[in-house]
mmCIF file of C-alpha atoms and ligand atoms in Angstrom:
data_model
loop_
_atom_site.group_PDB
_atom_site.id
_atom_site.type_symbol
_atom_site.label_atom_id
_atom_site.label_comp_id
_atom_site.label_asym_id
_atom_site.label_seq_id
_atom_site.Cartn_x
_atom_site.Cartn_y
_atom_site.Cartn_z
ATOM 1 C CA MET P 1 0.000 0.000 0.000
ATOM 2 C CA SER P 2 1.143 3.532 -0.719
ATOM 3 C CA LYS P 3 2.667 5.806 1.915
ATOM 4 C CA LEU P 4 1.901 9.303 3.185
ATOM 5 C CA ILE P 5 0.349 11.680 0.690
ATOM 6 C CA THR P 6 0.098 15.462 0.696
ATOM 7 C CA LEU P 7 -3.039 17.304 -0.423
ATOM 8 C CA LYS P 8 -2.676 21.094 -0.321
ATOM 9 C CA ASP P 9 -1.382 21.870 3.206
ATOM 10 C CA LYS P 10 -2.146 18.539 4.880
ATOM 11 C CA GLN P 11 -0.676 15.072 5.060
ATOM 12 C CA PHE P 12 -2.793 11.943 5.005
ATOM 13 C CA LYS P 13 -1.962 8.327 5.723
ATOM 14 C CA PRO P 14 -3.582 5.173 4.320
ATOM 15 C CA TYR P 15 -6.619 4.043 6.327
ATOM 16 C CA ILE P 16 -8.739 1.559 4.334
ATOM 17 C CA LEU P 17 -7.174 -0.599 1.610
ATOM 18 C CA GLU P 18 -8.750 -0.780 -1.822
ATOM 19 C CA CYS P 19 -9.276 -4.550 -1.526
ATOM 20 C CA ASP P 20 -11.074 -4.132 1.796
ATOM 21 C CA ILE P 21 -13.347 -1.465 0.339
ATOM 22 C CA LEU P 22 -14.205 -3.581 -2.686
ATOM 23 C CA GLU P 23 -14.874 -6.652 -0.568
ATOM 24 C CA ALA P 24 -17.286 -4.725 1.675
ATOM 25 C CA VAL P 25 -19.025 -3.120 -1.304
ATOM 26 C CA LYS P 26 -19.504 -6.520 -2.967
ATOM 27 C CA LYS P 27 -21.021 -7.915 0.237
ATOM 28 C CA MET P 28 -23.350 -4.915 0.401
ATOM 29 C CA ALA P 29 -24.451 -5.478 -3.208
ATOM 30 C CA ASN P 30 -25.150 -9.143 -2.497
ATOM 31 C CA VAL P 31 -27.469 -8.164 0.370
ATOM 32 C CA ILE P 32 -29.251 -5.540 -1.755
ATOM 33 C CA ASN P 33 -29.650 -8.045 -4.610
ATOM 34 C CA VAL P 34 -31.578 -10.308 -2.259
ATOM 35 C CA GLU P 35 -33.496 -7.746 -0.205
ATOM 36 C CA LEU P 36 -34.699 -5.536 -3.060
ATOM 37 C CA LYS P 37 -35.075 -8.117 -5.837
ATOM 38 C CA ASN P 38 -38.805 -7.450 -6.272
ATOM 39 C CA ASP P 39 -38.728 -3.669 -5.734
ATOM 40 C CA LEU P 40 -37.337 -2.222 -9.005
ATOM 41 C CA PRO P 41 -35.263 0.179 -6.904
ATOM 42 C CA LEU P 42 -34.091 3.574 -8.060
ATOM 43 C CA PHE P 43 -30.506 4.192 -6.947
ATOM 44 C CA LEU P 44 -30.103 7.898 -6.291
ATOM 45 C CA VAL P 45 -26.404 8.739 -6.250
ATOM 46 C CA VAL P 46 -25.443 11.862 -4.308
ATOM 47 C CA LEU P 47 -22.746 13.737 -6.206
ATOM 48 C CA ASN P 48 -19.940 14.572 -6.066
ATOM 49 C CA GLY P 49 -18.572 12.338 -3.353
ATOM 50 C CA ALA P 50 -20.452 9.108 -4.063
ATOM 51 C CA PHE P 51 -19.355 8.687 -7.685
ATOM 52 C CA MET P 52 -16.666 6.070 -7.050
ATOM 53 C CA PHE P 53 -18.640 4.082 -4.499
ATOM 54 C CA ALA P 54 -21.701 4.153 -6.768
ATOM 55 C CA SER P 55 -19.669 2.816 -9.682
ATOM 56 C CA ASP P 56 -18.276 -0.098 -7.662
ATOM 57 C CA LEU P 57 -21.619 -0.864 -6.025
ATOM 58 C CA LEU P 58 -23.748 -0.716 -9.153
ATOM 59 C CA LYS P 59 -21.418 -3.006 -11.106
ATOM 60 C CA GLU P 60 -22.320 -5.688 -8.556
ATOM 61 C CA ILE P 61 -26.065 -5.052 -8.616
ATOM 62 C CA THR P 62 -27.758 -7.739 -10.704
ATOM 63 C CA ILE P 63 -31.455 -7.022 -10.067
ATOM 64 C CA PRO P 64 -33.567 -4.752 -12.326
ATOM 65 C CA CYS P 65 -33.016 -1.150 -11.240
ATOM 66 C CA GLU P 66 -32.695 2.452 -12.342
ATOM 67 C CA VAL P 67 -29.843 4.814 -11.554
ATOM 68 C CA SER P 68 -29.976 8.570 -11.281
ATOM 69 C CA PHE P 69 -27.784 11.339 -9.891
ATOM 70 C CA ILE P 70 -28.500 14.327 -7.657
ATOM 71 C CA LYS P 71 -26.635 17.174 -6.047
ATOM 72 C CA VAL P 72 -27.531 18.845 -2.792
ATOM 73 C CA ALA P 73 -27.522 22.624 -3.038
ATOM 74 C CA SER P 74 -27.216 24.526 0.239
ATOM 75 C CA TYR P 75 -27.992 28.178 0.535
ATOM 76 C CA ASP P 76 -29.101 30.552 3.261
ATOM 77 C CA GLY P 77 -32.752 31.332 2.693
ATOM 78 C CA VAL P 78 -33.595 34.999 2.539
ATOM 79 C CA GLY P 79 -34.977 36.077 5.888
ATOM 80 C CA SER P 80 -34.270 32.714 7.477
ATOM 81 C CA SER P 81 -31.439 31.835 9.769
ATOM 82 C CA GLY P 82 -31.017 28.230 8.665
ATOM 83 C CA THR P 83 -29.656 26.553 5.606
ATOM 84 C CA VAL P 84 -32.124 25.355 2.993
ATOM 85 C CA ASN P 85 -31.258 22.330 0.914
ATOM 86 C CA GLU P 86 -32.567 21.640 -2.530
ATOM 87 C CA LEU P 87 -32.040 18.536 -4.641
ATOM 88 C CA ILE P 88 -30.764 19.298 -8.113
ATOM 89 C CA GLY P 89 -31.331 16.784 -10.891
ATOM 90 C CA LEU P 90 -34.342 15.026 -9.454
ATOM 91 C CA ASN P 91 -36.477 14.494 -12.553
ATOM 92 C CA GLU P 92 -38.091 11.121 -11.916
ATOM 93 C CA ASN P 93 -41.603 10.573 -10.613
ATOM 94 C CA LEU P 94 -40.808 8.985 -7.274
ATOM 95 C CA LYS P 95 -44.308 8.214 -6.126
ATOM 96 C CA GLY P 96 -44.503 4.652 -4.839
ATOM 97 C CA ARG P 97 -40.838 3.910 -5.611
ATOM 98 C CA THR P 98 -38.198 2.210 -3.524
ATOM 99 C CA VAL P 99 -35.305 4.652 -3.503
ATOM 100 C CA VAL P 100 -31.793 3.716 -2.438
ATOM 101 C CA ILE P 101 -29.820 6.834 -1.578
ATOM 102 C CA VAL P 102 -26.153 6.218 -2.382
ATOM 103 C CA GLU P 103 -23.887 8.368 -0.192
ATOM 104 C CA ASP P 104 -20.142 8.672 0.281
ATOM 105 C CA ILE P 105 -20.051 9.303 4.014
ATOM 106 C CA ILE P 106 -22.473 9.965 6.845
ATOM 107 C CA ASP P 107 -21.151 12.122 9.640
ATOM 108 C CA THR P 108 -23.792 14.060 11.642
ATOM 109 C CA GLY P 109 -26.462 12.794 9.249
ATOM 110 C CA LEU P 110 -27.855 16.272 8.576
ATOM 111 C CA THR P 111 -27.419 15.884 4.826
ATOM 112 C CA ILE P 112 -28.950 12.424 4.520
ATOM 113 C CA ASN P 113 -31.876 13.358 6.763
ATOM 114 C CA ARG P 114 -32.643 16.421 4.678
ATOM 115 C CA ILE P 115 -32.516 14.370 1.470
ATOM 116 C CA ALA P 116 -34.863 11.787 3.013
ATOM 117 C CA GLU P 117 -37.301 14.517 4.092
ATOM 118 C CA ILE P 118 -37.469 15.865 0.557
ATOM 119 C CA LEU P 119 -37.954 12.378 -0.922
ATOM 120 C CA TYR P 120 -40.770 11.538 1.484
ATOM 121 C CA LEU P 121 -42.562 14.690 0.311
ATOM 122 C CA LYS P 122 -42.446 13.111 -3.161
ATOM 123 C CA GLU P 123 -44.405 10.139 -1.769
ATOM 124 C CA VAL P 124 -41.763 7.473 -2.197
ATOM 125 C CA LYS P 125 -42.772 4.011 -0.988
ATOM 126 C CA GLN P 126 -39.616 3.467 1.034
ATOM 127 C CA ILE P 127 -36.119 4.836 1.423
ATOM 128 C CA LYS P 128 -33.015 2.739 1.920
ATOM 129 C CA VAL P 129 -29.647 4.317 2.580
ATOM 130 C CA ALA P 130 -26.372 2.867 1.302
ATOM 131 C CA THR P 131 -23.149 4.554 2.346
ATOM 132 C CA ALA P 132 -19.492 3.771 1.811
ATOM 133 C CA LEU P 133 -18.514 5.209 5.209
ATOM 134 C CA LEU P 134 -20.347 5.923 8.461
ATOM 135 C CA LYS P 135 -19.075 7.698 11.571
ATOM 136 C CA PRO P 136 -21.208 5.960 14.231
ATOM 137 C CA ASP P 137 -19.898 8.143 17.082
ATOM 138 C CA THR P 138 -21.291 11.251 15.368
ATOM 139 C CA TYR P 139 -24.469 9.898 13.780
ATOM 140 C CA LYS P 140 -27.346 10.258 16.234
ATOM 141 C CA LYS P 141 -30.371 10.586 13.941
ATOM 142 C CA ASP P 142 -33.334 8.218 13.757
ATOM 143 C CA LEU P 143 -33.192 7.559 10.001
ATOM 144 C CA LYS P 144 -31.982 3.995 9.533
ATOM 145 C CA ILE P 145 -28.737 3.565 7.614
ATOM 146 C CA ASN P 146 -29.437 0.239 5.947
ATOM 147 C CA TYR P 147 -26.194 -0.588 4.165
ATOM 148 C CA VAL P 148 -22.727 0.450 5.394
ATOM 149 C CA ALA P 149 -19.463 -0.679 3.816
ATOM 150 C CA HIS P 150 -17.165 0.605 6.581
ATOM 151 C CA LYS P 151 -17.709 2.202 9.980
ATOM 152 C CA ILE P 152 -14.916 4.636 10.768
ATOM 153 C CA LYS P 153 -13.758 6.760 13.685
ATOM 154 C CA ASN P 154 -14.737 10.385 13.955
ATOM 155 C CA GLU P 155 -11.842 11.845 11.966
ATOM 156 C CA PHE P 156 -11.451 13.559 8.613
ATOM 157 C CA VAL P 157 -10.870 11.206 5.693
ATOM 158 C CA VAL P 158 -10.252 11.653 1.963
ATOM 159 C CA GLY P 159 -10.133 9.455 -1.113
ATOM 160 C CA TYR P 160 -12.611 7.044 -2.697
ATOM 161 C CA GLY P 161 -14.651 10.036 -3.879
ATOM 162 C CA LEU P 162 -14.098 12.257 -0.837
ATOM 163 C CA ASP P 163 -12.064 15.427 -1.164
ATOM 164 C CA TYR P 164 -10.000 17.858 0.846
ATOM 165 C CA LEU P 165 -10.370 21.312 -0.722
ATOM 166 C CA GLY P 166 -11.223 19.683 -4.029
ATOM 167 C CA TYR P 167 -8.312 17.230 -4.048
ATOM 168 C CA GLY P 168 -8.127 13.516 -3.375
ATOM 169 C CA ARG P 169 -11.421 12.353 -4.860
ATOM 170 C CA ASN P 170 -9.607 10.148 -7.360
ATOM 171 C CA LEU P 171 -7.691 8.120 -4.761
ATOM 172 C CA LYS P 172 -8.779 4.486 -4.751
ATOM 173 C CA GLU P 173 -8.068 4.035 -1.055
ATOM 174 C CA VAL P 174 -9.390 5.934 1.957
ATOM 175 C CA TYR P 175 -6.839 8.135 3.725
ATOM 176 C CA ILE P 176 -6.973 9.782 7.152
ATOM 177 C CA LEU P 177 -5.256 12.898 8.502
ATOM 178 C CA ALA P 178 -1.677 11.973 9.482
HETATM 179 P P1 5GP R 201 -23.229 15.145 7.475
HETATM 180 O O1 5GP R 201 -24.341 15.988 6.930
HETATM 181 O O2 5GP R 201 -23.582 13.681 7.661
HETATM 182 O O3 5GP R 201 -22.640 15.725 8.736
HETATM 183 O O4 5GP R 201 -22.033 15.245 6.463
HETATM 184 C C1 5GP R 201 -22.119 14.701 5.204
HETATM 185 C C2 5GP R 201 -21.188 15.365 4.230
HETATM 186 O O5 5GP R 201 -20.093 16.023 4.880
HETATM 187 C C3 5GP R 201 -20.572 14.316 3.332
HETATM 188 O O6 5GP R 201 -21.401 14.068 2.217
HETATM 189 C C4 5GP R 201 -19.240 14.940 3.007
HETATM 190 O O7 5GP R 201 -19.381 15.810 1.921
HETATM 191 C C5 5GP R 201 -18.883 15.749 4.226
HETATM 192 N N1 5GP R 201 -17.992 15.009 5.159
HETATM 193 C C6 5GP R 201 -18.307 14.518 6.370
HETATM 194 N N2 5GP R 201 -17.256 13.895 6.935
HETATM 195 C C7 5GP R 201 -16.239 13.975 6.041
HETATM 196 C C8 5GP R 201 -14.870 13.505 6.038
HETATM 197 O O8 5GP R 201 -14.352 12.867 6.960
HETATM 198 N N3 5GP R 201 -14.149 13.797 4.915
HETATM 199 C C9 5GP R 201 -14.656 14.475 3.859
HETATM 200 N N4 5GP R 201 -13.848 14.677 2.831
HETATM 201 N N5 5GP R 201 -15.934 14.944 3.831
HETATM 202 C C10 5GP R 201 -16.715 14.683 4.910
#
């Protein structure tokens, strides 16, 4: 495995090997192939971070399914103190569908919960969440995270789709701050 890497002003060390990621993703796909075989699921990939995970996962999905891509836009609403999130790229009619949200990483869970809220407003039948990485010490929300490739400690990671200041998304392993 490779050694320390530098991205902008920070150094990162290897944390999860490519073979371990791929093994976990294949296992996840096998479970989904059984659990959702009669559901015609729509996989909704959350860009940018989930692109690499989605590619590996979907190559192992053998049941009939659709795949689509969204982005979460955050902006401060005029006259409101909070951040409003909007899903960009959501063109499908989701009524009655089984939707699998494909995420790169779940930290506090704010993002995934907001996405789920918006999807429930579109009258989906059920939501499943598949994530490459989960920080269980930080995630305290009620929304069930159905499929997790790797649980990690509460530290900043890059690679396998995740970036630091725009860099590192292309790395095929997961790295952690050195
Ligand atoms: P949450 O809303 O669950 O707190 O955070 C989700 C988003 O924060 C992820 O989609 C990702 O963009 C970013 N994020 C959370 N933890 C990390 C991390 O360790 N590394 C990187 N690169 N991004 C993270």
